[in-house]
Short mmCIF file of C-alpha atoms and ligand atoms in Angstrom, two decimals:
data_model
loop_
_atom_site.label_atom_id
_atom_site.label_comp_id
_atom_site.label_asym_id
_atom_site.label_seq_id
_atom_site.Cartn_x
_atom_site.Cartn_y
_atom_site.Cartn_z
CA UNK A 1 90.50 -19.51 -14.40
CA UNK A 2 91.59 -15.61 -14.95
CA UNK A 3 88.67 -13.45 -14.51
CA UNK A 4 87.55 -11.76 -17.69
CA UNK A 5 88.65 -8.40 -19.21
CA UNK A 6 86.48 -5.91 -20.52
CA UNK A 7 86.20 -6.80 -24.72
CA UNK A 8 86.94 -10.85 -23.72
CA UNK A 9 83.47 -11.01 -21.14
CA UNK A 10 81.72 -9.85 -24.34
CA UNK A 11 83.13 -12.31 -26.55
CA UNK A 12 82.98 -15.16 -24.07
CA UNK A 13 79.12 -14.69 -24.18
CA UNK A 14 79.14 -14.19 -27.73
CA UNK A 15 80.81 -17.42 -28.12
CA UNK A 16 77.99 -18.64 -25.85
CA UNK A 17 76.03 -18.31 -28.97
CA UNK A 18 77.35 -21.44 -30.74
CA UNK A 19 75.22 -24.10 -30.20
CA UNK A 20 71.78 -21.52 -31.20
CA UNK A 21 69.91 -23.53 -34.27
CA UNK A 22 67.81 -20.49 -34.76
CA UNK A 23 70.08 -18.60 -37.42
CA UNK A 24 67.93 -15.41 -36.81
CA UNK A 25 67.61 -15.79 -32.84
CA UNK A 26 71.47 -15.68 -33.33
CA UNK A 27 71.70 -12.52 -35.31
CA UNK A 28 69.25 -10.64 -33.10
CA UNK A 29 71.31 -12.14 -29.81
CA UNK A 30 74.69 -11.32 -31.27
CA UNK A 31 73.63 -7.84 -31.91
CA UNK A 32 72.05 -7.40 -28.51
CA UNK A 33 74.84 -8.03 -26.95
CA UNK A 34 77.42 -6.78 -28.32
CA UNK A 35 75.63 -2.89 -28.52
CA UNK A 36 74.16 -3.93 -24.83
CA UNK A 37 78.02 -4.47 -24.19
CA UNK A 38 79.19 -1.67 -25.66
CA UNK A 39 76.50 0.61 -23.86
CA UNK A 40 77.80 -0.35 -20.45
CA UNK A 41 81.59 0.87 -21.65
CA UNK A 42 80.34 4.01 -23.38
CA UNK A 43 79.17 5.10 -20.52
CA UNK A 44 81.02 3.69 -18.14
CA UNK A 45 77.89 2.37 -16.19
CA UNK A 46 77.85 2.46 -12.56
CA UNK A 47 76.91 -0.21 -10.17
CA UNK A 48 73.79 2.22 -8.60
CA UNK A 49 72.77 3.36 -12.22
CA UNK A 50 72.76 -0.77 -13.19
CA UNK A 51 70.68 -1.30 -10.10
CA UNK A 52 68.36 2.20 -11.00
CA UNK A 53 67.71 0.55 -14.32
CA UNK A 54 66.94 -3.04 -13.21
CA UNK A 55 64.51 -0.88 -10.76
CA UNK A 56 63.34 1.26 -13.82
CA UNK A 57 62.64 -1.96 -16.17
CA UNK A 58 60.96 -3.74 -12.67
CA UNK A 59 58.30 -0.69 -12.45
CA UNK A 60 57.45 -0.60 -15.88
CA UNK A 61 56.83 -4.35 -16.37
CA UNK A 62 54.33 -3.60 -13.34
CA UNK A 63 52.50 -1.11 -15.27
CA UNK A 64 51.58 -3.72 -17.85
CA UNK A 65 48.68 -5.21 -17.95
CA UNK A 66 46.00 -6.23 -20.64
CA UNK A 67 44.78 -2.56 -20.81
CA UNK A 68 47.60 -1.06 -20.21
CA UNK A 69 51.11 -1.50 -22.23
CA UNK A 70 53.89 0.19 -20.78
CA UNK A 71 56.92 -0.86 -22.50
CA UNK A 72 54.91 -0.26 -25.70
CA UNK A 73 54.97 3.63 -24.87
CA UNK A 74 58.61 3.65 -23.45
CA UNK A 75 59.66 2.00 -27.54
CA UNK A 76 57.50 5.19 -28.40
CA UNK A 77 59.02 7.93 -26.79
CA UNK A 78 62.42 6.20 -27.15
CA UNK A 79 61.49 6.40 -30.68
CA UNK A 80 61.91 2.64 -31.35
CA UNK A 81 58.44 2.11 -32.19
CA UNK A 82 58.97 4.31 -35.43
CA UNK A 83 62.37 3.44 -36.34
CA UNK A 84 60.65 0.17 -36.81
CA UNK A 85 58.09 1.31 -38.81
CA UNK A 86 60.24 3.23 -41.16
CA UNK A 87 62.27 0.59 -41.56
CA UNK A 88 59.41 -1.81 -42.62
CA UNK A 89 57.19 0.97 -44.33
CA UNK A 90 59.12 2.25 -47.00
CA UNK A 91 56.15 3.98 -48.57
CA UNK A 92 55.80 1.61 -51.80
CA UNK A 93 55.52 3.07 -54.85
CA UNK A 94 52.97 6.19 -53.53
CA UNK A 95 51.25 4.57 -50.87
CA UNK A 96 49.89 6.33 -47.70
CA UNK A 97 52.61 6.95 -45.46
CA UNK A 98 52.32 4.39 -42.06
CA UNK A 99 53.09 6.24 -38.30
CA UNK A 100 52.59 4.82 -35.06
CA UNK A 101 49.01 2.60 -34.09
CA UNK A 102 49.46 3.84 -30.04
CA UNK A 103 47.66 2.34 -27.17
CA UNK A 104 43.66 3.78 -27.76
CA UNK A 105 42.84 1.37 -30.82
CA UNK A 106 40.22 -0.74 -29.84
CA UNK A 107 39.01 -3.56 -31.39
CA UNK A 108 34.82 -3.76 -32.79
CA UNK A 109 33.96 -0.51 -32.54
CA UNK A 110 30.66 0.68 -33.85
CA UNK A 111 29.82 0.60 -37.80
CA UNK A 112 29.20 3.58 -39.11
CA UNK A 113 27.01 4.53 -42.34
CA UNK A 114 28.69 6.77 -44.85
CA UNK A 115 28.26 10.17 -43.57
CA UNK A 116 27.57 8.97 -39.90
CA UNK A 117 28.48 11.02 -36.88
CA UNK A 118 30.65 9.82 -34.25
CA UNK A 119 31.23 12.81 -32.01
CA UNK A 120 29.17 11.39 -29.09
CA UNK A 121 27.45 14.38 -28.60
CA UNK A 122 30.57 16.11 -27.08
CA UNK A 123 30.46 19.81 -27.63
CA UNK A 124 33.80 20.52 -30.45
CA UNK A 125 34.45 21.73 -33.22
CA UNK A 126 32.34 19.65 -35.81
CA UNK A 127 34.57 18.23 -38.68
CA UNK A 128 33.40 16.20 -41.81
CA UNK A 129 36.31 13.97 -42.78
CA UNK A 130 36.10 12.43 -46.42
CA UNK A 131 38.07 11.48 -49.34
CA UNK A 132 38.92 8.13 -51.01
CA UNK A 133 40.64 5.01 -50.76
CA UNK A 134 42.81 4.10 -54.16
CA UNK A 135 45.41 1.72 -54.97
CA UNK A 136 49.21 3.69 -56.14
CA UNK A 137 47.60 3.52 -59.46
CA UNK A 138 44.62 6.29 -58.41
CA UNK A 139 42.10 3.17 -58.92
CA UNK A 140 39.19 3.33 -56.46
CA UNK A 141 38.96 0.11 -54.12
CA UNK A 142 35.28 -0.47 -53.51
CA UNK A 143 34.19 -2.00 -50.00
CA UNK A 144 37.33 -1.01 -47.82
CA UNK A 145 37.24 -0.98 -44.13
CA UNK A 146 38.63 2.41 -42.17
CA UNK A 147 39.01 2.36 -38.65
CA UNK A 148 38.59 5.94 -37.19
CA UNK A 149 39.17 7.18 -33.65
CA UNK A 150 40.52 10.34 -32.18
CA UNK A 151 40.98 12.35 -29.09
CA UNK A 152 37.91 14.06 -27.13
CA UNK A 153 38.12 17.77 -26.92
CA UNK A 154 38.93 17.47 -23.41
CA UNK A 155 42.11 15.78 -24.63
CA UNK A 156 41.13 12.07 -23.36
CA UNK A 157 40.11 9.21 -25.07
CA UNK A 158 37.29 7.49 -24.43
CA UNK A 159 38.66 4.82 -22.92
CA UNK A 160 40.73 6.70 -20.45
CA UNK A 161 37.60 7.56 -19.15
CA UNK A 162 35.70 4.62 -17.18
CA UNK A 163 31.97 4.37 -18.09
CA UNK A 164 32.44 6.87 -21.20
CA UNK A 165 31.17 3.93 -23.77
CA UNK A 166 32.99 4.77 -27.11
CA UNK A 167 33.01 7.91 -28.91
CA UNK A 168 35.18 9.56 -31.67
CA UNK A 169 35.55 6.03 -32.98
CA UNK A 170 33.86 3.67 -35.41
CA UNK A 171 34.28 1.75 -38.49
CA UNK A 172 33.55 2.61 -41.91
CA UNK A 173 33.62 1.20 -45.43
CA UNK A 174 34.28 2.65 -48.60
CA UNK A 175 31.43 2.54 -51.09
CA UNK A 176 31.29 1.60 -55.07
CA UNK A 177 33.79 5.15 -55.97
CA UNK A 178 35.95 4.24 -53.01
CA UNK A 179 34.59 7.14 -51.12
CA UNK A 180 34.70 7.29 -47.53
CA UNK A 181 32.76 10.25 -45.05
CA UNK A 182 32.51 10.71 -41.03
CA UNK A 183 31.09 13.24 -39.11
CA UNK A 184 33.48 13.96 -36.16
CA UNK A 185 35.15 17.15 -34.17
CA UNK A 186 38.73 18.22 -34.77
CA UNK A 187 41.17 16.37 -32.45
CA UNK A 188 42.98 18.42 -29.84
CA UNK A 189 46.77 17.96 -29.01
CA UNK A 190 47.25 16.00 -25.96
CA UNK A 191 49.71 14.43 -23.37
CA UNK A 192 50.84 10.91 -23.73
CA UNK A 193 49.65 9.02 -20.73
CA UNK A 194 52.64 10.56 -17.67
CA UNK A 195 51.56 8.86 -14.87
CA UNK A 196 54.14 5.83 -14.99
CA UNK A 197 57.83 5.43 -15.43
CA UNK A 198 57.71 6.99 -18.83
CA UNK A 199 56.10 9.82 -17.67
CA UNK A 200 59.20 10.05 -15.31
CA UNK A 201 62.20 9.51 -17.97
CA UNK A 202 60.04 12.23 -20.09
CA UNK A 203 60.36 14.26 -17.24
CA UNK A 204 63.93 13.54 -16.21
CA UNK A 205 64.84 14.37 -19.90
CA UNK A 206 63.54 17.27 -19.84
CA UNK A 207 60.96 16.78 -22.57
CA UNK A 208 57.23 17.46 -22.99
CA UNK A 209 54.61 14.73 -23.49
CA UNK A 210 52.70 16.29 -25.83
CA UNK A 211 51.24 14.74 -29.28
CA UNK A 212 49.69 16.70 -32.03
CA UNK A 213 46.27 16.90 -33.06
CA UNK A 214 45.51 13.94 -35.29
CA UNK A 215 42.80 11.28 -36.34
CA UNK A 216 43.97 7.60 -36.75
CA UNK A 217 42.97 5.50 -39.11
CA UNK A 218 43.34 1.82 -40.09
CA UNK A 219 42.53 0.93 -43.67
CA UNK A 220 41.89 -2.53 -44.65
CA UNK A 221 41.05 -4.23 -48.08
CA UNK A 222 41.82 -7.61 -49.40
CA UNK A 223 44.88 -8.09 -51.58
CA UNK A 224 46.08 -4.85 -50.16
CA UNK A 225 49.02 -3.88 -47.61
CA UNK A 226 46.86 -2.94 -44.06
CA UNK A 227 47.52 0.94 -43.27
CA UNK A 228 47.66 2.26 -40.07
CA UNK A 229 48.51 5.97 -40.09
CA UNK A 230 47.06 9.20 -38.89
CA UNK A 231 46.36 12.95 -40.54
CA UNK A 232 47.69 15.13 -37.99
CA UNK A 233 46.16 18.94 -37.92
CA UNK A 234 48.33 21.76 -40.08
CA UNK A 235 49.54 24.65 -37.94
CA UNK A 236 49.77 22.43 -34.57
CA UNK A 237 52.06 23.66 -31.95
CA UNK A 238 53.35 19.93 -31.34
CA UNK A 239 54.31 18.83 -35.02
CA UNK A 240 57.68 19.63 -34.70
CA UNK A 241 58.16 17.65 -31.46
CA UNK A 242 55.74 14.51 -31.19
CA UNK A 243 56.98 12.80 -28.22
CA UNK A 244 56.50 9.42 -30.47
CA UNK A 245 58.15 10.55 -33.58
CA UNK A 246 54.88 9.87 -35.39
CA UNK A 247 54.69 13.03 -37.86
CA UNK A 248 55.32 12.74 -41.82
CA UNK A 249 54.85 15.74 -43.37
CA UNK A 250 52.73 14.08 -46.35
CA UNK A 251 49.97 13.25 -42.99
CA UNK A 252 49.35 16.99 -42.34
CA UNK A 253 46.52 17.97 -43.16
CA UNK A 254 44.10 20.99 -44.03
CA UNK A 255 41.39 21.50 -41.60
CA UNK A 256 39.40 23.75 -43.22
CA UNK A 257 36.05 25.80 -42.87
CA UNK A 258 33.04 24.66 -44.78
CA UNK A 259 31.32 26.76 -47.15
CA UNK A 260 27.88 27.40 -45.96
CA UNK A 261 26.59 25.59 -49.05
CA UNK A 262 29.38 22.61 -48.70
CA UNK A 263 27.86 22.12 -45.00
CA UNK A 264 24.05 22.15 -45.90
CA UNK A 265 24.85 19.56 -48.89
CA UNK A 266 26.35 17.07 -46.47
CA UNK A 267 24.26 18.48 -42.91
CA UNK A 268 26.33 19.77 -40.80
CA UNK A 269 25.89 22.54 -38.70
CA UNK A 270 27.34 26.29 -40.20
CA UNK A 271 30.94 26.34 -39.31
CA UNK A 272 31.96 23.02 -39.62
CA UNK A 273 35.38 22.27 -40.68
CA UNK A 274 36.49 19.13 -43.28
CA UNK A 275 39.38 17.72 -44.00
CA UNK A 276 39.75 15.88 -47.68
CA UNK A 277 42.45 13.16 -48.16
CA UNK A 278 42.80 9.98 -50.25
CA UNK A 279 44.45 7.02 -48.87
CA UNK A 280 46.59 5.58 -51.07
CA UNK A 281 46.97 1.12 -50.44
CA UNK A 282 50.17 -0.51 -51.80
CA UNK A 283 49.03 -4.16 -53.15
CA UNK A 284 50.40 -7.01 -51.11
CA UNK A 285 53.65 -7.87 -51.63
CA UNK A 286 54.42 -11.18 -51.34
CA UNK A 287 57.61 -11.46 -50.52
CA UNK A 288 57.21 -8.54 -47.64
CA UNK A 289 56.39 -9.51 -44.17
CA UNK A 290 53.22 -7.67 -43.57
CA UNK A 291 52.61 -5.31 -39.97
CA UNK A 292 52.34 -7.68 -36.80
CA UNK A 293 48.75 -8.29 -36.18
CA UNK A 294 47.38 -5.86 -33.86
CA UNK A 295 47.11 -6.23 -30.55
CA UNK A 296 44.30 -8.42 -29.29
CA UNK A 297 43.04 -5.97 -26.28
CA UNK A 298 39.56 -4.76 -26.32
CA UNK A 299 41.17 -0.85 -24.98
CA UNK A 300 44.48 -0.39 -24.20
CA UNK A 301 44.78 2.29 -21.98
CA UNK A 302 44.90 3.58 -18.49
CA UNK A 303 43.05 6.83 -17.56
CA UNK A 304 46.62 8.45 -16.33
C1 BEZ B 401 48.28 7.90 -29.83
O1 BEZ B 401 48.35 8.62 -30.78
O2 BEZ B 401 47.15 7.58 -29.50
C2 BEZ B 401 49.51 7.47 -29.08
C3 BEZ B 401 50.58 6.96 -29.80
C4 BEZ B 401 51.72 6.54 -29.11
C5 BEZ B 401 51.77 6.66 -27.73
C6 BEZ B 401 50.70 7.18 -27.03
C7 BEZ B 401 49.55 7.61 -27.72
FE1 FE B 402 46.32 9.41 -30.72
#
């Protein structure tokens, strides 16, 4: 048999594809292929590059484990994780704009009472955070859960930090108005975790590994499209360069200082800052494919 040339390897494993009942597996294959193909000839990939990325691949699978996702952060910086997300988050009809979950989500974290606090104690800059959660029509929805967690000032999260317990994160619900309110400090920019093979690519590219200051949120309410976004802080150094590709403009946010009066009505201390923004739920569409469930880790992250 004559060995293969170039364009004919790629169609002989195309072709390989015949017999796959999976009409979608075959789609997703074909493509694969064929740009993986097309990759190697671009570039004209060389046998110790092939055998650096096979290496590269090898260390990052390593760095997986269940508190600790890897490739998850390499489709982040690589941008993938959001090109998927736009693709699949259109924004219906006024909703909240979506952006990236990331690896510090963690699942059952504390209830919180309207109003509570959960800065920890940590010495910041305390921040009331409040608004509403409304369908596109501006309609309150009553009894909706929001998932809240953000960076300590030291810019870690809690569970990068062994033995911390959890802080800057809990679990609220909306009340009869749709109104939502948390007592927390204003999140700090900080470095994606470096201390892997991402870390080195980042650094290899010659990019920083910075995010900017934001709160996440997931907001949850039945018959309702789950949001998981963030507000990221107006004025940030890093909003113009997220190293995940996470920022929409319509998620920056205001944080602004409290009246004197606005802080006693609500107690907190003179000084405070709040932030005011209304979430805004698209109803569930049923003939969308809602978000992938979430990731069924307890903390997802690795203190370097
Ligand atoms: C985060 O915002 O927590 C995050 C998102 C993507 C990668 C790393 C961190
Ligand atoms: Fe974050």
């Amino acid at each position: 048999m004559q060995p293969f040339a170039e364009t004919q390897l790629t169609e002989a494993v195309l072709a390989r594809l015949a017999g796959c009942k999976d009409e979608r597996m075959k789609q997703v294959m074909a493509s694969l292929i064929g740009h993986l193909h097309q990759f190697v000839r671009d570039v004209k990939l060389t046998e110790k590059e092939w055998s650096q990325g096979i290496e590269y691949l090898t260390a990052t699978g390593k760095m997986c484990d269940e508190k600790r996702q890897e490739y998850v952060l390499l489709s982040d910086v690589l941008g993938v994780s959001m090109l998927v997300d736009t693709i699949h988050h259109a924004n219906p009809g006024g909703a909240t704009e979506s952006t990236v979950l990331g690896p510090f989500f963690v699942h059952g974290a504390p209830e919180v009472p309207h109003g509570g606090d959960i800065s920890a104690g940590l010495a910041g800059e305390p921040t009331w955070i409040s608004g509403r959660v409304l369908d596109t029509q501006g309609a309150p929805i009553a009894d909706a859960s929001l998932d809240v967690w953000l960076v300590r000032p030291d810019a870690k999260y809690d569970v990068q930090d062994p033995g911390a317990g959890m802080q800057l994160r809990g679990r609220l619900r909306t009340d009869a108005q749709g109104r939502y309110a948390v007592r927390a400090l204003k999140p700090v920019s900080y470095p994606v975790p470096t201390g892997g093979p991402v870390g080195r690519v980042l650094d290899h590219m010659g990019r920083h590994p910075m995010r900017p200051a934001h709160v996440h949120f997931i907001v949850t309410a039945p018959g309702y499209e789950q949001l998981v976004t963030h507000l990221f802080a107006r004025g940030d150094a890093y909003l113009d360069s997220d190293v995940v590709f996470g920022v929409k403009d319509s998620l920056v946010v205001a944080f602004e200082p409290m009246s004197d009066a606005q802080a006693e009505a609500v107690g907190m201390p003179k000084g405070s800052l709040h932030v005011d923004f209304d979430f805004h739920l698209a109803a569930v569409d049923p003939t969308r494919k809602g978000r992938a469930a979430l990731p069924a880790v307890e903390a997802s992250a690795d203190p370097s």
